[in-house]
Short mmCIF file of C-alpha atoms and ligand atoms in Angstrom, two decimals:
data_model
loop_
_atom_site.label_atom_id
_atom_site.label_comp_id
_atom_site.label_asym_id
_atom_site.label_seq_id
_atom_site.Cartn_x
_atom_site.Cartn_y
_atom_site.Cartn_z
CA UNK A 1027 12.28 4.33 7.57
CA UNK A 1028 10.66 5.76 10.68
CA UNK A 1029 7.89 8.37 10.47
CA UNK A 1030 7.26 11.07 13.07
CA UNK A 1031 4.26 10.89 15.43
CA UNK A 1032 1.56 13.06 13.78
CA UNK A 1033 0.32 16.28 15.36
CA UNK A 1034 -2.36 15.37 17.99
CA UNK A 1035 -4.50 18.27 16.75
CA UNK A 1036 -4.89 16.62 13.33
CA UNK A 1037 -8.61 16.19 12.62
CA UNK A 1038 -9.54 12.53 12.13
CA UNK A 1039 -12.78 10.59 11.54
CA UNK A 1040 -13.56 8.47 14.62
CA UNK A 1041 -16.90 7.12 15.92
CA UNK A 1042 -18.71 8.91 13.05
CA UNK A 1043 -17.33 12.32 14.08
CA UNK A 1044 -14.52 14.69 13.18
CA UNK A 1045 -12.32 14.95 16.29
CA UNK A 1046 -8.64 15.69 17.11
CA UNK A 1047 -6.30 12.69 16.80
CA UNK A 1048 -5.25 13.16 20.44
CA UNK A 1049 -8.83 12.33 21.52
CA UNK A 1050 -9.29 9.31 19.21
CA UNK A 1051 -8.43 6.60 21.73
CA UNK A 1052 -9.63 3.07 22.43
CA UNK A 1053 -10.11 0.98 25.59
CA UNK A 1054 -7.16 -1.29 26.53
CA UNK A 1055 -9.46 -4.36 26.26
CA UNK A 1056 -10.52 -3.60 22.68
CA UNK A 1057 -10.83 -6.90 20.80
CA UNK A 1058 -8.65 -5.71 17.88
CA UNK A 1059 -5.86 -4.55 20.19
CA UNK A 1060 -5.76 -7.92 21.95
CA UNK A 1061 -6.38 -10.28 19.02
CA UNK A 1062 -5.39 -8.35 15.87
CA UNK A 1063 -8.94 -8.26 14.51
CA UNK A 1064 -8.68 -5.14 12.38
CA UNK A 1065 -8.37 -4.53 8.67
CA UNK A 1066 -6.49 -1.47 7.47
CA UNK A 1067 -5.71 0.31 4.23
CA UNK A 1068 -3.05 2.68 2.99
CA UNK A 1069 -3.80 5.35 0.41
CA UNK A 1070 -1.60 8.15 -0.84
CA UNK A 1071 -2.38 11.66 -1.90
CA UNK A 1072 0.05 13.84 -3.87
CA UNK A 1073 0.04 17.61 -3.74
CA UNK A 1074 0.81 19.05 -7.15
CA UNK A 1075 2.23 22.59 -6.88
CA UNK A 1076 1.46 23.54 -10.46
CA UNK A 1077 -2.21 22.62 -10.24
CA UNK A 1078 -2.43 23.60 -6.55
CA UNK A 1079 -4.40 20.44 -5.90
CA UNK A 1080 -4.06 17.34 -3.77
CA UNK A 1081 -4.79 14.11 -5.68
CA UNK A 1082 -5.92 11.02 -3.75
CA UNK A 1083 -4.69 7.98 -5.69
CA UNK A 1084 -7.39 5.41 -6.55
CA UNK A 1085 -9.28 5.99 -3.26
CA UNK A 1086 -12.45 4.26 -4.46
CA UNK A 1087 -10.51 1.08 -5.39
CA UNK A 1088 -8.74 1.15 -2.02
CA UNK A 1089 -12.03 1.53 -0.17
CA UNK A 1090 -13.63 -1.24 -2.24
CA UNK A 1091 -10.75 -3.54 -1.31
CA UNK A 1092 -11.05 -2.48 2.33
CA UNK A 1093 -14.76 -3.22 2.51
CA UNK A 1094 -14.34 -6.61 0.83
CA UNK A 1095 -11.39 -7.57 3.02
CA UNK A 1096 -13.18 -6.43 6.17
CA UNK A 1097 -15.90 -8.88 5.11
CA UNK A 1098 -13.39 -11.74 5.56
CA UNK A 1099 -13.41 -10.91 9.30
CA UNK A 1100 -17.13 -10.10 9.05
CA UNK A 1101 -16.50 -6.47 9.97
CA UNK A 1102 -19.09 -4.15 8.44
CA UNK A 1103 -18.25 -0.62 7.21
CA UNK A 1104 -21.49 1.36 6.93
CA UNK A 1105 -20.56 3.64 4.01
CA UNK A 1106 -20.02 3.15 0.29
CA UNK A 1107 -16.50 3.30 -1.16
CA UNK A 1108 -17.38 6.56 -2.94
CA UNK A 1109 -18.70 8.13 0.28
CA UNK A 1110 -15.50 7.07 2.07
CA UNK A 1111 -13.39 8.71 -0.65
CA UNK A 1112 -15.44 11.90 -0.33
CA UNK A 1113 -15.03 11.77 3.46
CA UNK A 1114 -11.26 11.43 3.05
CA UNK A 1115 -11.17 14.47 0.76
CA UNK A 1116 -13.16 16.38 3.40
CA UNK A 1117 -10.62 15.34 6.09
CA UNK A 1118 -7.80 16.71 3.91
CA UNK A 1119 -9.69 19.98 3.47
CA UNK A 1120 -10.48 20.32 7.19
CA UNK A 1121 -6.78 19.88 7.94
CA UNK A 1122 -5.85 22.25 5.11
CA UNK A 1123 -3.23 19.79 3.85
CA UNK A 1124 -1.16 21.21 0.98
CA UNK A 1125 1.50 18.49 1.02
CA UNK A 1126 1.71 14.82 0.07
CA UNK A 1127 -0.42 12.76 2.47
CA UNK A 1128 -0.95 9.19 3.58
CA UNK A 1129 -4.43 7.95 4.53
CA UNK A 1130 -4.85 5.20 7.10
CA UNK A 1131 -8.37 3.72 7.29
CA UNK A 1132 -8.82 1.10 10.04
CA UNK A 1133 -11.90 -1.06 10.66
CA UNK A 1134 -11.90 -3.23 13.75
CA UNK A 1135 -13.70 -5.35 16.28
CA UNK A 1136 -14.28 -2.87 19.07
CA UNK A 1137 -15.86 -4.74 22.01
CA UNK A 1138 -13.89 -4.07 25.19
CA UNK A 1139 -14.02 -7.38 27.04
CA UNK A 1140 -12.02 -10.59 27.45
CA UNK A 1141 -12.73 -13.39 24.94
CA UNK A 1142 -11.65 -14.35 21.42
CA UNK A 1143 -15.15 -15.04 20.04
CA UNK A 1144 -16.05 -12.05 17.86
CA UNK A 1145 -19.36 -10.21 18.09
CA UNK A 1146 -21.17 -7.63 15.97
CA UNK A 1147 -19.50 -4.57 17.53
CA UNK A 1148 -17.45 -3.00 14.74
CA UNK A 1149 -15.92 0.44 14.43
CA UNK A 1150 -13.82 2.25 11.86
CA UNK A 1151 -11.63 5.33 11.71
CA UNK A 1152 -9.80 7.32 9.05
CA UNK A 1153 -6.61 9.26 9.74
CA UNK A 1154 -4.78 11.41 7.18
CA UNK A 1155 -1.23 12.61 7.85
CA UNK A 1156 1.37 14.55 5.85
CA UNK A 1157 3.79 12.03 4.35
CA UNK A 1158 7.00 12.07 2.34
CA UNK A 1159 9.15 9.32 0.80
CA UNK A 1160 9.00 5.93 2.49
CA UNK A 1161 12.45 4.99 1.19
CA UNK A 1162 15.10 7.07 -0.47
CA UNK A 1163 15.05 4.72 -3.44
CA UNK A 1164 16.97 6.90 -5.91
CA UNK A 1165 20.06 4.75 -5.36
CA UNK A 1166 18.09 1.50 -5.23
CA UNK A 1167 17.36 -0.79 -2.31
CA UNK A 1168 19.16 -3.84 -1.00
CA UNK A 1169 16.73 -6.67 -0.29
CA UNK A 1170 17.12 -10.02 1.41
CA UNK A 1171 15.10 -13.24 1.49
CA UNK A 1172 14.13 -13.91 5.10
CA UNK A 1173 13.73 -17.19 6.95
CA UNK A 1174 10.12 -16.38 7.94
CA UNK A 1175 7.56 -17.65 5.41
CA UNK A 1176 4.68 -15.52 4.17
CA UNK A 1177 1.37 -16.14 5.99
CA UNK A 1178 -0.63 -18.82 4.21
CA UNK A 1179 -4.18 -18.24 3.05
CA UNK A 1180 -5.09 -21.31 5.12
CA UNK A 1181 -3.87 -19.56 8.28
CA UNK A 1182 -4.52 -15.81 7.92
CA UNK A 1183 -5.60 -14.59 4.46
CA UNK A 1184 -2.73 -12.49 3.16
CA UNK A 1185 -4.89 -10.83 0.50
CA UNK A 1186 -6.61 -8.89 3.29
CA UNK A 1187 -4.65 -6.29 5.21
CA UNK A 1188 -5.47 -7.91 8.54
CA UNK A 1189 -3.72 -6.17 11.46
CA UNK A 1190 -2.64 -9.37 13.22
CA UNK A 1191 -1.08 -10.74 10.03
CA UNK A 1192 1.39 -7.87 9.97
CA UNK A 1193 3.33 -9.48 12.82
CA UNK A 1194 4.63 -11.63 9.95
CA UNK A 1195 5.86 -8.46 8.18
CA UNK A 1196 7.32 -7.03 11.39
CA UNK A 1197 9.37 -10.19 12.03
CA UNK A 1198 10.56 -10.22 8.42
CA UNK A 1199 11.58 -6.55 8.44
CA UNK A 1200 13.42 -6.97 11.72
CA UNK A 1201 15.38 -9.95 10.35
CA UNK A 1202 16.16 -8.19 7.06
CA UNK A 1203 17.45 -5.05 8.82
CA UNK A 1204 19.61 -7.12 11.19
CA UNK A 1205 21.10 -8.88 8.18
CA UNK A 1206 22.07 -5.56 6.59
CA UNK A 1207 19.22 -5.25 4.05
CA UNK A 1208 16.76 -2.41 3.52
CA UNK A 1209 13.75 -4.65 2.97
CA UNK A 1210 12.65 -8.28 3.28
CA UNK A 1211 11.48 -10.70 0.59
CA UNK A 1212 9.16 -13.52 1.66
CA UNK A 1213 8.96 -16.99 0.17
CA UNK A 1214 5.81 -19.11 0.41
CA UNK A 1215 5.90 -22.47 2.20
CA UNK A 1216 6.50 -24.03 -1.27
CA UNK A 1217 9.52 -21.78 -1.80
CA UNK A 1218 8.02 -19.38 -4.33
CA UNK A 1219 8.79 -15.68 -4.15
CA UNK A 1220 5.80 -13.88 -2.60
CA UNK A 1221 5.72 -10.28 -1.33
CA UNK A 1222 8.05 -8.10 0.61
CA UNK A 1223 6.95 -7.06 4.11
CA UNK A 1224 5.01 -4.09 2.71
CA UNK A 1225 5.01 -4.30 -1.08
CA UNK A 1226 4.71 -6.44 -4.18
CA UNK A 1227 7.61 -7.57 -6.33
CA UNK A 1228 8.36 -7.65 -10.05
CA UNK A 1229 11.32 -9.06 -11.97
CA UNK A 1230 12.35 -8.09 -15.49
CA UNK A 1231 13.78 -11.12 -17.26
CA UNK A 1232 14.14 -12.13 -20.92
CA UNK A 1233 12.34 -8.94 -21.99
CA UNK A 1234 9.22 -9.62 -19.88
CA UNK A 1235 7.92 -8.31 -16.60
CA UNK A 1236 7.01 -11.14 -14.23
CA UNK A 1237 5.15 -10.86 -10.92
CA UNK A 1238 3.85 -13.55 -8.52
CA UNK A 1239 0.17 -14.51 -8.86
CA UNK A 1240 -2.55 -14.02 -6.22
CA UNK A 1241 -2.21 -17.72 -5.33
CA UNK A 1242 1.33 -17.16 -3.99
CA UNK A 1243 -0.07 -15.39 -0.91
CA UNK A 1244 0.55 -11.87 -2.12
CA UNK A 1245 -1.52 -8.88 -1.16
CA UNK A 1246 -3.20 -7.97 -4.43
CA UNK A 1247 -1.71 -4.50 -4.64
CA UNK A 1248 -3.36 -1.54 -6.30
CA UNK A 1249 0.04 -0.12 -7.24
CA UNK A 1250 0.85 -3.52 -8.77
CA UNK A 1251 -2.29 -3.21 -10.92
CA UNK A 1252 -1.36 0.37 -11.88
CA UNK A 1253 2.16 -0.71 -12.85
CA UNK A 1254 0.81 -3.58 -14.96
CA UNK A 1255 -1.43 -1.07 -16.82
CA UNK A 1256 1.43 1.40 -17.34
CA UNK A 1257 3.83 -1.33 -18.52
CA UNK A 1258 1.33 -2.77 -20.99
CA UNK A 1259 -0.17 0.46 -22.30
CA UNK A 1260 2.71 2.92 -22.19
CA UNK A 1261 5.75 0.64 -22.64
CA UNK A 1262 4.17 -2.17 -24.68
CA UNK A 1263 5.77 -4.69 -22.32
CA UNK A 1264 4.54 -8.22 -21.85
CA UNK A 1265 3.54 -8.78 -18.21
CA UNK A 1266 3.20 -12.32 -16.90
CA UNK A 1267 1.73 -13.41 -13.55
CA UNK A 1268 3.43 -16.68 -12.56
CA UNK A 1269 5.33 -18.20 -9.67
CA UNK A 1270 8.95 -17.05 -9.32
CA UNK A 1271 11.80 -19.14 -7.88
CA UNK A 1272 14.22 -17.62 -5.39
CA UNK A 1273 17.23 -18.04 -7.68
CA UNK A 1274 15.47 -16.13 -10.48
CA UNK A 1275 15.94 -13.04 -8.31
CA UNK A 1276 19.71 -13.49 -8.70
CA UNK A 1277 19.70 -13.81 -12.51
CA UNK A 1278 17.09 -11.17 -13.43
CA UNK A 1279 18.04 -7.99 -15.26
CA UNK A 1280 15.96 -5.97 -12.82
CA UNK A 1281 13.94 -6.46 -9.64
CA UNK A 1282 11.70 -3.82 -8.11
CA UNK A 1283 9.01 -3.37 -5.44
CA UNK A 1284 5.66 -1.67 -5.86
CA UNK A 1285 3.29 -0.39 -3.19
CA UNK A 1286 1.37 2.64 -2.05
CA UNK A 1287 4.03 3.69 0.45
CA UNK A 1288 7.18 2.58 -1.44
CA UNK A 1289 5.73 3.56 -4.86
CA UNK A 1290 8.17 1.95 -7.33
CA UNK A 1291 11.40 1.06 -5.60
CA UNK A 1292 14.21 -0.47 -7.67
CA UNK A 1293 16.31 -3.18 -6.01
CA UNK A 1294 20.02 -3.25 -6.75
CA UNK A 1295 20.99 -6.25 -4.63
CA UNK A 1296 19.28 -9.41 -3.38
CA UNK A 1297 20.96 -11.48 -0.67
CA UNK A 1298 24.17 -9.44 -1.14
CA UNK A 1299 24.30 -10.32 -4.86
CA UNK A 1300 24.02 -7.50 -7.40
CA UNK A 1301 20.87 -7.49 -9.53
CA UNK A 1302 21.74 -7.05 -13.22
CA UNK A 1303 24.43 -4.37 -13.45
CA UNK A 1304 24.03 -3.55 -9.75
CA UNK A 1305 22.62 -0.13 -10.73
CA UNK A 1306 19.00 1.08 -10.94
CA UNK A 1307 17.68 -0.36 -14.22
CA UNK A 1308 15.96 1.42 -17.14
CA UNK A 1309 12.61 -0.42 -16.88
CA UNK A 1310 12.07 0.46 -13.21
CA UNK A 1311 13.25 4.02 -13.91
CA UNK A 1312 10.77 4.47 -16.76
CA UNK A 1313 7.90 2.90 -14.82
CA UNK A 1314 8.70 5.05 -11.82
CA UNK A 1315 8.59 8.22 -13.87
CA UNK A 1316 5.32 7.17 -15.58
CA UNK A 1317 3.85 6.42 -12.14
CA UNK A 1318 4.93 9.81 -10.80
CA UNK A 1319 3.44 11.58 -13.83
CA UNK A 1320 0.18 9.62 -13.62
CA UNK A 1321 -0.30 10.13 -9.88
CA UNK A 1322 0.34 13.87 -10.11
CA UNK A 1323 -2.42 14.31 -12.67
CA UNK A 1324 -0.04 14.97 -15.55
CA UNK A 1325 -1.19 12.07 -17.77
CA UNK A 1326 -4.71 12.62 -19.08
CA UNK A 1327 -5.32 8.91 -19.68
CA UNK A 1328 -4.89 8.18 -15.98
CA UNK A 1329 -6.80 11.12 -14.52
CA UNK A 1330 -9.62 8.73 -13.61
CA UNK A 1331 -7.25 7.23 -10.97
CA UNK A 1332 -7.24 10.52 -9.09
CA UNK A 1333 -9.68 12.23 -6.76
CA UNK A 1334 -8.87 15.96 -6.58
CA UNK A 1335 -9.36 17.24 -3.03
CA UNK A 1336 -9.67 20.95 -3.74
CA UNK A 1337 -11.75 20.76 -6.92
CA UNK A 1338 -14.77 18.93 -5.74
CA UNK A 1339 -17.50 19.15 -8.33
CA UNK A 1340 -18.19 16.24 -10.66
CA UNK A 1341 -17.59 18.49 -13.65
CA UNK A 1342 -14.15 19.39 -12.30
CA UNK A 1343 -13.36 15.73 -11.64
CA UNK A 1344 -14.19 14.85 -15.21
CA UNK A 1345 -12.09 17.75 -16.59
N1 LIG B 2277 2.10 -6.37 -0.15
C1 LIG B 2277 1.96 -6.09 1.16
C2 LIG B 2277 2.31 -7.16 2.16
C3 LIG B 2277 1.52 -4.84 1.57
O1 LIG B 2277 1.37 -4.56 2.87
C4 LIG B 2277 1.24 -3.85 0.59
C5 LIG B 2277 0.79 -2.48 1.01
N2 LIG B 2277 -0.60 -2.34 1.01
C6 LIG B 2277 1.39 -4.17 -0.77
C7 LIG B 2277 1.83 -5.46 -1.10
C8 LIG B 2277 1.12 -3.18 -1.85
O2 LIG B 2277 -0.25 -2.91 -2.01
P1 LIG B 2277 -0.76 -1.52 -2.56
O3 LIG B 2277 -0.06 -1.28 -3.84
O4 LIG B 2277 -2.22 -1.69 -2.73
O5 LIG B 2277 -0.41 -0.50 -1.55
#
């Protein structure tokens, strides 16, 4: 899918100020632009008509992950995860967003000079834009294993969302699309199933949900963690984290992706072979509907995942 360029008048957080997106620009020699030395995040917010509120989904967990991952590149972010979540809610209010949104925090090495050696000059920005579905996944996606291998932790840590590492995802997506698939599936150098270009993967096989472990170079997804909770607590399913072989994708009852942008996206074909019946399966369907309910504030047990933008007091948040 291709998203539209956001309105340049959108208010963003840049250099510790609220300014219009059209003015939030960097120098052409910026270290991150030349060498990929940035760490980004992706957070969703869902506007719920009935409650007339916009719910940011697990923003504190996303900002905790961001701060830790930025530490891998020794980029400092001078605010707590809770303060960053509050700042994001304020950005939504300043823009008056009453639609689903996507939040893009970016922390980066900002020196504008030639030279790979990093220094202490770090900057960060937060942009929030209106956002709809990433995929139309109602009919299920067609995925393909690509010839590119997932970045190894010994080269560029894949558990961090490091800007430069996403060249790996761009190459994979390009190959998958040219081969007639909607989305790519990566293998590790050892041949284990890892991530897709932008999401995590689950299979449903022999009555169990299985997903690759952190040691198979996945990005440790927050949606993945949410889905594991929902599967265990609401569906009483056994969830196992273990390495998955490529051919298991072909013999599973179901395969699906999870991620902030893709949410829960069922896969109906892998490498031009039907998955299970070739239709969207019942486990992914049920998990998808639980995820939608939980992220729209309709399941009380999961309200702690959500940060309501328009009801800001602590008492309201606890309600
Ligand atoms: N894997 C990759 C490679 C990703 O880019 C993403 C998106 N952040 C995910 C998995 C899913 O992570 P999350 O559920 O935290 O969005």
